[in-house]
Coordinates of C-alpha atoms in Angstrom, one line a residue:
X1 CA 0.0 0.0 0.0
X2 CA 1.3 3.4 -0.8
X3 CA 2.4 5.9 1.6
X4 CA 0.0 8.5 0.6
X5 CA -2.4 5.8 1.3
X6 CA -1.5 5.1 4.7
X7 CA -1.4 8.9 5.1
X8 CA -4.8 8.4 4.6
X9 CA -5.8 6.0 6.5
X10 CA -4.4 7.7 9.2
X11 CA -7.2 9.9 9.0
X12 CA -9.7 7.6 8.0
X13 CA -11.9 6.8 10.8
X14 CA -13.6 8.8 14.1
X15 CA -14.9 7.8 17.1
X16 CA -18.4 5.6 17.3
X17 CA -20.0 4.7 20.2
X18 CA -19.6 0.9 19.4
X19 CA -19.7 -1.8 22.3
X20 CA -16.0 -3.6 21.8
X21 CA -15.6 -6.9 23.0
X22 CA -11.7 -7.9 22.9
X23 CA -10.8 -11.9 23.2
X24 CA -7.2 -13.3 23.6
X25 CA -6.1 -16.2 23.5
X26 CA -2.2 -17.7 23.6
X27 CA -2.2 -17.7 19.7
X28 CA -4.5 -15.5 18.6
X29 CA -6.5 -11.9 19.4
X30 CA -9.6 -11.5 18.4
X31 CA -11.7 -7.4 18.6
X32 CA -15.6 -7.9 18.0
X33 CA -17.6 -4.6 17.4
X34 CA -21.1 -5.0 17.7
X35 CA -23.5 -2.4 17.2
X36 CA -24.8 -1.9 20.8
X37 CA -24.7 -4.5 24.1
X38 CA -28.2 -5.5 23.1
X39 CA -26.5 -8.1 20.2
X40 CA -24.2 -9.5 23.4
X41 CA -27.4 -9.6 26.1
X42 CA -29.4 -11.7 23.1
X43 CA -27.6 -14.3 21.6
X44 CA -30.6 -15.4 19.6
X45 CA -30.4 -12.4 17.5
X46 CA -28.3 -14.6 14.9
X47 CA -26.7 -11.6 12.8
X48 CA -24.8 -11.9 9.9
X49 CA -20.9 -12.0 10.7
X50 CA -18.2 -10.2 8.5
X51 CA -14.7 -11.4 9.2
X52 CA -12.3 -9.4 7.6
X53 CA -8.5 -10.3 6.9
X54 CA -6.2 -7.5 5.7
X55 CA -3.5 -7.0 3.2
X56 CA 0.0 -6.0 3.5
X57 CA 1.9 -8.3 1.1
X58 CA 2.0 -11.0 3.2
X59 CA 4.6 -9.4 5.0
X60 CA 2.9 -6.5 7.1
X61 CA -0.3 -5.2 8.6
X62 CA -2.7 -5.7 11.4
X63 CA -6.5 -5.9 12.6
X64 CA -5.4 -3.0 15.1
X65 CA -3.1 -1.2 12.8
X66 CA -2.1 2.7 13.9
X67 CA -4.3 1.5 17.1
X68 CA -5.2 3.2 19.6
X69 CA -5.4 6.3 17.9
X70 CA -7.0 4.9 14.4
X71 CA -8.0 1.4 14.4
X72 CA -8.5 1.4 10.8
X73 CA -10.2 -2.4 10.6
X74 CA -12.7 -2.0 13.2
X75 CA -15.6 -1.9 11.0
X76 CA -17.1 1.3 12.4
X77 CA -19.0 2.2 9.4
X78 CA -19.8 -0.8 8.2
X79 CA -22.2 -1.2 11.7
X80 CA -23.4 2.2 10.9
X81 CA -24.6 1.7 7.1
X82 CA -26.3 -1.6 8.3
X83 CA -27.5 0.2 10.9
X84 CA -26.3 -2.9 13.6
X85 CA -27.3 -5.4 11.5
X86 CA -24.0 -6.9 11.1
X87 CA -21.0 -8.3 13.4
X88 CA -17.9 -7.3 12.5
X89 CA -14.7 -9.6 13.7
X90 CA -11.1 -9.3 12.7
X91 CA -8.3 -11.7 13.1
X92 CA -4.6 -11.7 12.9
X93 CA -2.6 -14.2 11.0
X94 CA 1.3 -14.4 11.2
X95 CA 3.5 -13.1 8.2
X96 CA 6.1 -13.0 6.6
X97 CA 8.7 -15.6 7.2
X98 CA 6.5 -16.9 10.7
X99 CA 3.3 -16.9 8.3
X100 CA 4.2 -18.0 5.0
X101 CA 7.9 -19.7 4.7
X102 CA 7.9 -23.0 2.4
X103 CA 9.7 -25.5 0.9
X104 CA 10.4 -28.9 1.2
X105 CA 12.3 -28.8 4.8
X106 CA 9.2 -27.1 5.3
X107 CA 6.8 -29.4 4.2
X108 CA 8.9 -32.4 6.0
X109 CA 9.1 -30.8 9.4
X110 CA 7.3 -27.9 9.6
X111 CA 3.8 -26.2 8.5
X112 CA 4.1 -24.6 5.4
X113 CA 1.7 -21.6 5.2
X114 CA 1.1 -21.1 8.5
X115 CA -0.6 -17.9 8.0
X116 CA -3.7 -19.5 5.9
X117 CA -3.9 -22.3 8.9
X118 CA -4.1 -19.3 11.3
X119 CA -7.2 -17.8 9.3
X120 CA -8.8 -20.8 9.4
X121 CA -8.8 -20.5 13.2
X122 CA -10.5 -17.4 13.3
X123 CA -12.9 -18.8 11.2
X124 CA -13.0 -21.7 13.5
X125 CA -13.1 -19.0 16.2
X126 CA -16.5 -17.8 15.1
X127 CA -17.8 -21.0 14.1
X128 CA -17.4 -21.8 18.1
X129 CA -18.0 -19.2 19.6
X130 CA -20.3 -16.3 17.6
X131 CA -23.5 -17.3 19.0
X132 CA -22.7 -16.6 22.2
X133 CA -23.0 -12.8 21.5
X134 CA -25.8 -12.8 18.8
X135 CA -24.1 -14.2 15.7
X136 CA -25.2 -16.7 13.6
X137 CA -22.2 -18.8 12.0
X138 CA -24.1 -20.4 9.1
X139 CA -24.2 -16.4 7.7
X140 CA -20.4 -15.7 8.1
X141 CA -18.9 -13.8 5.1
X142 CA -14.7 -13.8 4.2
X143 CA -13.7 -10.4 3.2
X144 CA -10.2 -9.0 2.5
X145 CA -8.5 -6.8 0.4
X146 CA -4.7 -7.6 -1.5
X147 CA -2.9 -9.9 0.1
X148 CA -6.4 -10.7 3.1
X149 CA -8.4 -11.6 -0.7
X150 CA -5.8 -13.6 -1.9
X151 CA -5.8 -15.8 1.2
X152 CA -9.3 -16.3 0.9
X153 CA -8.6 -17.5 -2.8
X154 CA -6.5 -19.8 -1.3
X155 CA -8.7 -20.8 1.7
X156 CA -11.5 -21.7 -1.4
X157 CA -9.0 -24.2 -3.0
X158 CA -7.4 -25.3 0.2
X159 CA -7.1 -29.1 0.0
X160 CA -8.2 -29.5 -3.3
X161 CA -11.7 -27.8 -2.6
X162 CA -12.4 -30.9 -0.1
X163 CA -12.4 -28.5 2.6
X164 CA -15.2 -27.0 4.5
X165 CA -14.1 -23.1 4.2
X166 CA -16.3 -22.1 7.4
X167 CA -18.0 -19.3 5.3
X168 CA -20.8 -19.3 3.3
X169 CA -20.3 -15.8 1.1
X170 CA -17.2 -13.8 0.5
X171 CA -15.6 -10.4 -1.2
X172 CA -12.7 -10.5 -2.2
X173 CA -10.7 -7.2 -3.1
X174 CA -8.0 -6.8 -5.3
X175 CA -7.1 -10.3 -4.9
X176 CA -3.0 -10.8 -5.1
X177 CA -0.3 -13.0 -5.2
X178 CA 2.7 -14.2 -7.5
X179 CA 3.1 -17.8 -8.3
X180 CA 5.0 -19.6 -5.7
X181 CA 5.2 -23.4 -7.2
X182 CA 9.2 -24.5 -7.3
X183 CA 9.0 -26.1 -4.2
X184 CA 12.2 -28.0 -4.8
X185 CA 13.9 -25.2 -5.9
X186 CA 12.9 -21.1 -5.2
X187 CA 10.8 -22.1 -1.9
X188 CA 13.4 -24.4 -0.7
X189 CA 16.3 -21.4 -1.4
X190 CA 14.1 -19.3 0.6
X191 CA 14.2 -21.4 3.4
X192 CA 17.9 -22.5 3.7
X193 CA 17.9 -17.8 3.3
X194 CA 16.2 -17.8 6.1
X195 CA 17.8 -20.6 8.0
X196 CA 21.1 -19.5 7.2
X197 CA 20.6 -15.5 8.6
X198 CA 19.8 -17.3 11.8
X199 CA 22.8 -19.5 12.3
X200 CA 20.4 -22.6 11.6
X201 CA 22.6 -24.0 8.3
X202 CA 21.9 -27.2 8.1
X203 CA 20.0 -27.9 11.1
X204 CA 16.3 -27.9 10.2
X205 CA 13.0 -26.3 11.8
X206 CA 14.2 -27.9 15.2
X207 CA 16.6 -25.3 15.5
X208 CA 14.4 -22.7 14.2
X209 CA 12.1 -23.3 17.0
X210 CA 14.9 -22.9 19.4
X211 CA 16.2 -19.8 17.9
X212 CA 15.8 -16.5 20.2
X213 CA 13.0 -14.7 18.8
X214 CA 14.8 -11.2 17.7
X215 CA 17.3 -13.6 15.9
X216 CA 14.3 -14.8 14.1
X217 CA 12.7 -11.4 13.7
X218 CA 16.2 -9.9 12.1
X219 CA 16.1 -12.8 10.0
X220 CA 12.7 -12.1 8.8
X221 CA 13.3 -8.5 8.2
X222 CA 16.5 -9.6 6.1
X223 CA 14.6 -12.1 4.2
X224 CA 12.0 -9.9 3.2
X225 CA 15.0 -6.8 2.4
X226 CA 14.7 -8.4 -1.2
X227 CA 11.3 -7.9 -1.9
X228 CA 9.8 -4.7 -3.3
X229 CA 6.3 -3.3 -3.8
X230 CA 6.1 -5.1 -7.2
X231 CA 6.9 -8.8 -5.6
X232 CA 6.4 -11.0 -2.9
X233 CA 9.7 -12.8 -1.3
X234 CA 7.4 -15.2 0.7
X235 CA 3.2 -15.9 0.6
X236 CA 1.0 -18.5 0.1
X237 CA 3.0 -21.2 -1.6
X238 CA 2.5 -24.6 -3.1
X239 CA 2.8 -27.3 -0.8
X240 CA 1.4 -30.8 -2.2
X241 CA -0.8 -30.7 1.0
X242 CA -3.0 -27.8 2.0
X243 CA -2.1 -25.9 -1.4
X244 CA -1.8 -28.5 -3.6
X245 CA -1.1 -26.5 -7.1
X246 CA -1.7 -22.8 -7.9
X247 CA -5.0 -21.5 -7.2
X248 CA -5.7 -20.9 -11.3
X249 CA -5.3 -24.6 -11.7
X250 CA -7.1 -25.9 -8.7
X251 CA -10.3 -23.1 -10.2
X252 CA -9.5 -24.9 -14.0
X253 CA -9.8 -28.2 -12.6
X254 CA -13.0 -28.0 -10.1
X255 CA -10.8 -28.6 -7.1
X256 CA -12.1 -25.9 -5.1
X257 CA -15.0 -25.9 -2.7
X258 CA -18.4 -25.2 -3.9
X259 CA -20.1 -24.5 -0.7
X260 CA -20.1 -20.8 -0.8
X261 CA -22.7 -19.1 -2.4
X262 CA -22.5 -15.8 -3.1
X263 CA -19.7 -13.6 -3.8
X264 CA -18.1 -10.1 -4.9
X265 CA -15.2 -9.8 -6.5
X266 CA -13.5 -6.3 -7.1
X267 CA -10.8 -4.8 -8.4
X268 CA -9.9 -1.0 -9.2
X269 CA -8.8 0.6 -12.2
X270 CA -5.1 1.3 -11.7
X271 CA -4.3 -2.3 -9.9
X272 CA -0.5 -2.5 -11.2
X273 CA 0.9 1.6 -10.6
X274 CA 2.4 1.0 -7.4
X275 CA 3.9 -2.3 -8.3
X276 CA 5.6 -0.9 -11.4
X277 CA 9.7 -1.6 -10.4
X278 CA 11.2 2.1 -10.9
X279 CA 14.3 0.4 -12.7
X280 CA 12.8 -1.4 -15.6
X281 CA 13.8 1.2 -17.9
X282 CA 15.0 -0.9 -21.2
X283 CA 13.4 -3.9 -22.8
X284 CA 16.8 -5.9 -21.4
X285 CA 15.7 -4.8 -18.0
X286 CA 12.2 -6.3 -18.8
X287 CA 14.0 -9.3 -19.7
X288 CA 15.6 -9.7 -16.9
X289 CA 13.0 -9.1 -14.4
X290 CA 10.8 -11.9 -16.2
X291 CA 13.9 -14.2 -15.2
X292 CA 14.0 -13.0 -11.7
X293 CA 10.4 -14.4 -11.9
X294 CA 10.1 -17.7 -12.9
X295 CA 13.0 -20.6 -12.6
X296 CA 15.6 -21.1 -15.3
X297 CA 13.7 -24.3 -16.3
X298 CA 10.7 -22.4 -17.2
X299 CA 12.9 -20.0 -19.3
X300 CA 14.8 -23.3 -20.9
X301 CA 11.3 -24.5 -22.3
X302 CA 10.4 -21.1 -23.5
X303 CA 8.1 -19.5 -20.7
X304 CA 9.8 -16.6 -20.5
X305 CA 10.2 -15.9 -24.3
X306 CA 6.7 -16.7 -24.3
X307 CA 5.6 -13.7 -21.6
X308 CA 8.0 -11.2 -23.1
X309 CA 6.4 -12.2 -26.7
X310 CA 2.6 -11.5 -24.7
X311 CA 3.5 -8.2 -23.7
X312 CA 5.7 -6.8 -26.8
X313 CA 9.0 -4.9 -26.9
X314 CA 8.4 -1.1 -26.6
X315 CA 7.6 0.3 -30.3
X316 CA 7.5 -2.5 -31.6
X317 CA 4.6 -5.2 -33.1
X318 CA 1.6 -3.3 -34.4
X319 CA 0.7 -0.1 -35.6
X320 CA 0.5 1.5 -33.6
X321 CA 2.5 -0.1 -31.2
X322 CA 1.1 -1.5 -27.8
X323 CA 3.5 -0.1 -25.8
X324 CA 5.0 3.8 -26.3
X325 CA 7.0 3.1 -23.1
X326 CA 8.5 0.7 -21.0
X327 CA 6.7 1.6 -17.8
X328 CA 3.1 1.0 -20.0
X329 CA 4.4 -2.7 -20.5
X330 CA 5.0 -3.3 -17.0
X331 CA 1.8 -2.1 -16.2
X332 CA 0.2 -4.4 -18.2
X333 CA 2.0 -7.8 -17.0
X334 CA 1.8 -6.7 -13.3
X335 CA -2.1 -5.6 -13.4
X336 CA -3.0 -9.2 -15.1
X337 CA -0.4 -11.7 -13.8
X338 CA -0.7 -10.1 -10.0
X339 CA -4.6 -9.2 -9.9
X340 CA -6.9 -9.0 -12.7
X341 CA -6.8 -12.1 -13.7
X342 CA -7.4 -13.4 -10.6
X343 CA -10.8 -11.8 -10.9
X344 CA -11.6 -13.8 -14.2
X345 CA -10.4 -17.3 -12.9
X346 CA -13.1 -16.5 -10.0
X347 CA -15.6 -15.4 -12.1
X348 CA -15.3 -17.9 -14.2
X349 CA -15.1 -20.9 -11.8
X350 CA -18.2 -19.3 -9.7
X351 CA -20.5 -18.6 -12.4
X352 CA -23.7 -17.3 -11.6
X353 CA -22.9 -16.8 -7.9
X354 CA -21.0 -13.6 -8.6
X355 CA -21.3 -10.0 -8.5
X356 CA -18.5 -8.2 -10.4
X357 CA -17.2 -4.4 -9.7
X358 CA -14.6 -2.0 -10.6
X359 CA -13.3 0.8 -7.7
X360 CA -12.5 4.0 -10.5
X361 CA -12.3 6.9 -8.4
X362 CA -9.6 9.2 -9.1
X363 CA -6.7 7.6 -8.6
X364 CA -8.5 4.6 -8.8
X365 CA -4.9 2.9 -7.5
X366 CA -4.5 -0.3 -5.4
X367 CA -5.9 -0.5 -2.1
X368 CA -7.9 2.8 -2.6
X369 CA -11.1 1.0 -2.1
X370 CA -10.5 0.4 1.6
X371 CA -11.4 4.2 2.2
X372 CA -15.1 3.7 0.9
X373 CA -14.9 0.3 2.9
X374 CA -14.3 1.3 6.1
X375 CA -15.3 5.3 6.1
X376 CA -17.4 6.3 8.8
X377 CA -20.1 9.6 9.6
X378 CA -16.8 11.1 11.3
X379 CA -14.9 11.8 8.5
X380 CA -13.1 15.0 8.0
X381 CA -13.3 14.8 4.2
X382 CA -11.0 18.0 3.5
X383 CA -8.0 15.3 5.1
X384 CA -8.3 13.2 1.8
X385 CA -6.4 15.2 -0.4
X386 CA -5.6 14.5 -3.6
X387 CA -7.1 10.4 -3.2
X388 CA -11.1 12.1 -3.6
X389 CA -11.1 14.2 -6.5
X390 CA -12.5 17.6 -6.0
X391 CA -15.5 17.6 -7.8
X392 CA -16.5 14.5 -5.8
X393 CA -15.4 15.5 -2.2
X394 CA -18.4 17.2 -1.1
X395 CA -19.9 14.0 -1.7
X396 CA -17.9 11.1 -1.3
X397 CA -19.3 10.6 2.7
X398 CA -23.0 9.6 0.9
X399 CA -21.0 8.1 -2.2
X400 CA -19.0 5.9 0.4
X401 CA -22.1 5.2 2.3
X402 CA -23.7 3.7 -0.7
X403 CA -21.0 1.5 -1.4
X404 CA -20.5 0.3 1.8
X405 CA -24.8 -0.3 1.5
X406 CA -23.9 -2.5 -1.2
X407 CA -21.4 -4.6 0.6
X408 CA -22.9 -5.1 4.2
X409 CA -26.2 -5.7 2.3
X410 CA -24.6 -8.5 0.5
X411 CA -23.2 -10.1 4.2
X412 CA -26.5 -9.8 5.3
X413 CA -28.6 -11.6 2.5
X414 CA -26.3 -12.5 -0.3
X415 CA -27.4 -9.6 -2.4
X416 CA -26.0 -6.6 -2.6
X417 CA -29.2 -4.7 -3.5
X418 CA -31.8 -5.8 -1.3
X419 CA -30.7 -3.5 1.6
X420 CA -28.4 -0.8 -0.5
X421 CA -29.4 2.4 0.2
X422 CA -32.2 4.3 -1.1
X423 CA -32.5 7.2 -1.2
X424 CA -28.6 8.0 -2.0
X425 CA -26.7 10.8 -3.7
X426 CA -25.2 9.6 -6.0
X427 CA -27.8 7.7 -6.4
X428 CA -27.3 3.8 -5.9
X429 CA -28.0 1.2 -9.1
X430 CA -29.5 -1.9 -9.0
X431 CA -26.6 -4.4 -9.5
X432 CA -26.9 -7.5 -11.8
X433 CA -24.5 -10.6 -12.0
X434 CA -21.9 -10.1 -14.9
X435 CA -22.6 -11.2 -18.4
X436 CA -20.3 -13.9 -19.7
X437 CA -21.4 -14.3 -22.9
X438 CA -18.3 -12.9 -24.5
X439 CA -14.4 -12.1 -24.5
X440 CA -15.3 -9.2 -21.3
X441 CA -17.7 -9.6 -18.8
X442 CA -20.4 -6.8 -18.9
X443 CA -23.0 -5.7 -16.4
X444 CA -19.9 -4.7 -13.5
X445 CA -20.7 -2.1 -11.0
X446 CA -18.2 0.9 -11.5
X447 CA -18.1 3.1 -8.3
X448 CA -16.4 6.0 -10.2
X449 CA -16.0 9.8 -9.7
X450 CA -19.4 10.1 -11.0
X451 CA -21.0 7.6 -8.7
X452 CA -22.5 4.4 -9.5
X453 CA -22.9 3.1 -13.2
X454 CA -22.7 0.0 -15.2
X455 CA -19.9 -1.0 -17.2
X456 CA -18.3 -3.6 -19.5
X457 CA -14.8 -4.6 -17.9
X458 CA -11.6 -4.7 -19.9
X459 CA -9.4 -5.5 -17.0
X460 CA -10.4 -8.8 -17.1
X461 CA -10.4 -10.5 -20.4
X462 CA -10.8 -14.2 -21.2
X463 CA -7.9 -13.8 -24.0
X464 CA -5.6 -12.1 -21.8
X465 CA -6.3 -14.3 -19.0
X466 CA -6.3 -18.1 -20.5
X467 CA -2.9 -16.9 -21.3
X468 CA -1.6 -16.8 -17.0
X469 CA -3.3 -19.6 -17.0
X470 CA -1.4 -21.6 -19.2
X471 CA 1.9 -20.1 -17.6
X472 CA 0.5 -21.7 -14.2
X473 CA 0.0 -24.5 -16.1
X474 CA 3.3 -24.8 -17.8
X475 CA 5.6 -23.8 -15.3
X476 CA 3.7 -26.3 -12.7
X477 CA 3.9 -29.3 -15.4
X478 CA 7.3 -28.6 -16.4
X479 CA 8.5 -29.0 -13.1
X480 CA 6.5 -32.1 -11.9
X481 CA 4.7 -30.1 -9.4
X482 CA 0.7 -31.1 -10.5
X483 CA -1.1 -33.3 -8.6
X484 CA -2.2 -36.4 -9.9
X485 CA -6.0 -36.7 -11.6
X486 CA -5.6 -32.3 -11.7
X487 CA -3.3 -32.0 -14.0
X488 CA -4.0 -28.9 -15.9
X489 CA -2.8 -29.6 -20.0
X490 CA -1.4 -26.6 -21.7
X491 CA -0.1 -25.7 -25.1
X492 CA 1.8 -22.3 -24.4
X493 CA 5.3 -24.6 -24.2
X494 CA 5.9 -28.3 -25.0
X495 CA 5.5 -30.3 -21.6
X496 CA 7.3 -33.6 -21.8
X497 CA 7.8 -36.1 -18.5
X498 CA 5.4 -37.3 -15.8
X499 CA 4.3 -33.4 -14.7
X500 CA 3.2 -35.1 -11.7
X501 CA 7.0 -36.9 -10.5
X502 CA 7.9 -34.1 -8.6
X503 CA 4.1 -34.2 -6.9
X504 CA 4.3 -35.5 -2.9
X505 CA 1.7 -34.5 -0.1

């Protein structure tokens, strides 16, 4: 997330007379707000629960982040749109190197993707507990934003789709990640990284665990030194086990769970700008940062010539030419590979159970959407800057209201226009489910600098798209990483061997 952004967020949210119930436990904290002590003194309300799990990269953030003077994920305005219709609970899960380091020492003596198991626990959390203080935990909706939606990609493909996810709807903003399948190799480098900047060379996850925590922590922080806005160092990873192959391939091949039903998934306009690597200046640099990507056995069978052939050389291909500059190509691989076409392999694989939307206003940049999300009626508006266009400011409290109107009514019932609010200005719009007759799906909800409005979405192309799909599949076949009966055939590259040798649970 940008600084500006953060800036922000600072800013974001006032004070609400909310009742607060805080739970702790040795592993996990827990902060409930709940519209008034009435949901707490009658547990057979049965209210609809959001749980929300934020973003950060997989490598920072918090439920309580800039607490106690913002609490940004507290859900404030969420309670006041639905006017205390909703319960709002958000979780922590462990990061970085704690939360999300792989590999195969990993997978033989340790719990790869540590952070997803811990999500599952707060799920688990409110599946035990939320009905004690009014909930009901067959209405429990998954939200999250970045890296918080891509976990709950991963949480709907987790074991193959054979798992109960412990949420029956979800929304799913901006969901991101970068393909982490070499499990023999990139994952496993990672880990002996890691192992080695804590004097635990050769020695396994036994002498991890016995490592002095700041050790650990300045081992962490070196590990992650590496990674930049525009990639991830650690994050959900394949593990033969509770990831089994790359969320694209598990939606391709019907291993995901199909007990959810009803879901949002967003993205806004200008995913890829703050992922854009300020030194990609030449189509060598390109090159090279494709290489940085993928393993060399990828670039051996012809992955690599294959992307840079996707997204052509500056000036050069057709008239006119696709890309004027160098930054515009980046722009373009980062907004697909990274997010957009996340939304498309959802949409696709959910058919008919999905509402689709774009978050356009000016900047329209990643993570922007979390303003609207979580504003609230104490907003000093002037404090946005240059994030709210002018010509929207004096309205963007309403504009954010009806928004949020669309989400919260969506927790509450599954659709996101039988309790959106009317009257509004701008106005609110009856929202349909995408069409998906065609190359783009049509029918998406923009929430623009003009307000609400229907649109047909170019992000998200099935062209564009089928292509990451096939680089999933190639680079997963080519290195023996599919599991058996899943395997997911491509044609980008030729794929000779077993794809599934490499392939152990």
């Amino acid at each position: 997330m940008s600084l500006r952004i953060f800036a922000t967020l600072h800013r974001l949210l006032g004070n609400y007379g909310l009742q607060s119930l805080r739970l702790q436990s040795a592993s996990q904290e827990f902060r409930m707000a709940l519209t008034d002590p009435f949901a707490i003194q009658n547990p057979a309300l049965k209210l609809p629960v959001i749980s929300w799990f934020y973003g950060g990269s997989y490598t920072s953030g918090s439920k309580d982040q800039f607490a106690p003077i913002l609490p940004i994920y507290e859900g404030t305005g969420l309670l006041q749109v639905s006017s205390g219709n909703v319960i709002f609970v958000a979780s922590n899960y462990r990061l970085g190197a704690f939360g999300f380091l792989a590999g195969t020492t990993m997978e033989r003596e340790g719990t790869p993707n540590a952070g997803l198991y811990d999500q599952r626990a707060a799920l688990q959390w409110i599946q035990n507990h939320i009905g004690l203080v009014g909930g009901d935990k067959t209405q429990v909706s998954a939200w999250g934003e970045s890296a918080g939606a891509g976990s709950i990609l991963h949480q709907l493909v987790a074991f193959g789709g054979k798992q109960d996810p412990l949420f029956s709807r979800a929304v799913l903003q901006s969901p991101g990640f970068t393909f982490a399948f070499d499990r023999k190799g990139l994952l496993e480098r990672n880990f002996k990284t890691f192992a080695n900047a804590t004097g635990c060379a050769g020695q396994g996850v036994s002498c991890l665990r016995a490592a002095n925590a700041e050790i650990l922590q300045r081992a962490n922080t070196q590990l992650l030194s590496g990674q930049g806005s525009e990639n991830f160092t650690v994050g959900p990873s394949t593990d033969g086990n509770l990831i089994r192959q790359l969320p694209p391939l598990e939606l391709a091949s019907g291993s995901y769970t199909k007990i959810p039903t009803s879901f949002i998934f967003s993205h806004v306009s200008n995913e890829a700008e703050i992922f854009i690597p300020p030194d990609i200046l030449t189509d060598s640099d390109f090159n090279t940062f494709v290489d940085q990507t993928f393993p060399l056995y990828a670039k051996d069978a012809g992955v690599n010539a294959a992307i840079e052939a996707h997204y052509p050389p500056v000036m050069s291909g057709s008239v006119p030419p696709k890309y004027a500059t160098e930054r515009d190509r980046v722009r373009d691989l980062q907004g697909e590979y990274l997010f957009y076409c996340n939304i498309r392999f959802l949409s696709d694989a959910y058919e008919g159970e999905n509402y689709n939307l774009q978050y356009s206003v000016t900047p329209g940049i990643h993570a922007a959407d979390l303003l609207p999300t979580f504003y609230n009626l104490n907003v000093n508006l002037t404090l946005f800057g240059e994030l709210i266009p002018t010509s929207l400011i004096l309205l963007f409290g309403s504009f954010a209201q009806g928004y949020q109107s669309y989400l919260t009514s969506h927790a509450r019932s599954g659709d996101p226009n039988k309790y959106r609010k009317i009257p509004n200005i701008p106005p609110t719009i009856n929202w349909p489910k995408p069409g998906t007759g065609g190359d783009v799906f049509t029918g998406v909800l923009d929430a623009g600098d003009l307000g609400f409005s229907l649109i047909t979405d170019g992000k998200t192309t099935k062209s564009r798209c089928q292509f990451w799909r096939d680089v999933a599949a190639a680079v997963t076949n080519l290195g023996g990483y599919a599991p058996p009966g899943s395997v997911v055939p491509t044609n980008l590259v030729p794929v000779t061997g077993d794809p599934s040798r490499n392939y152990k649970t």
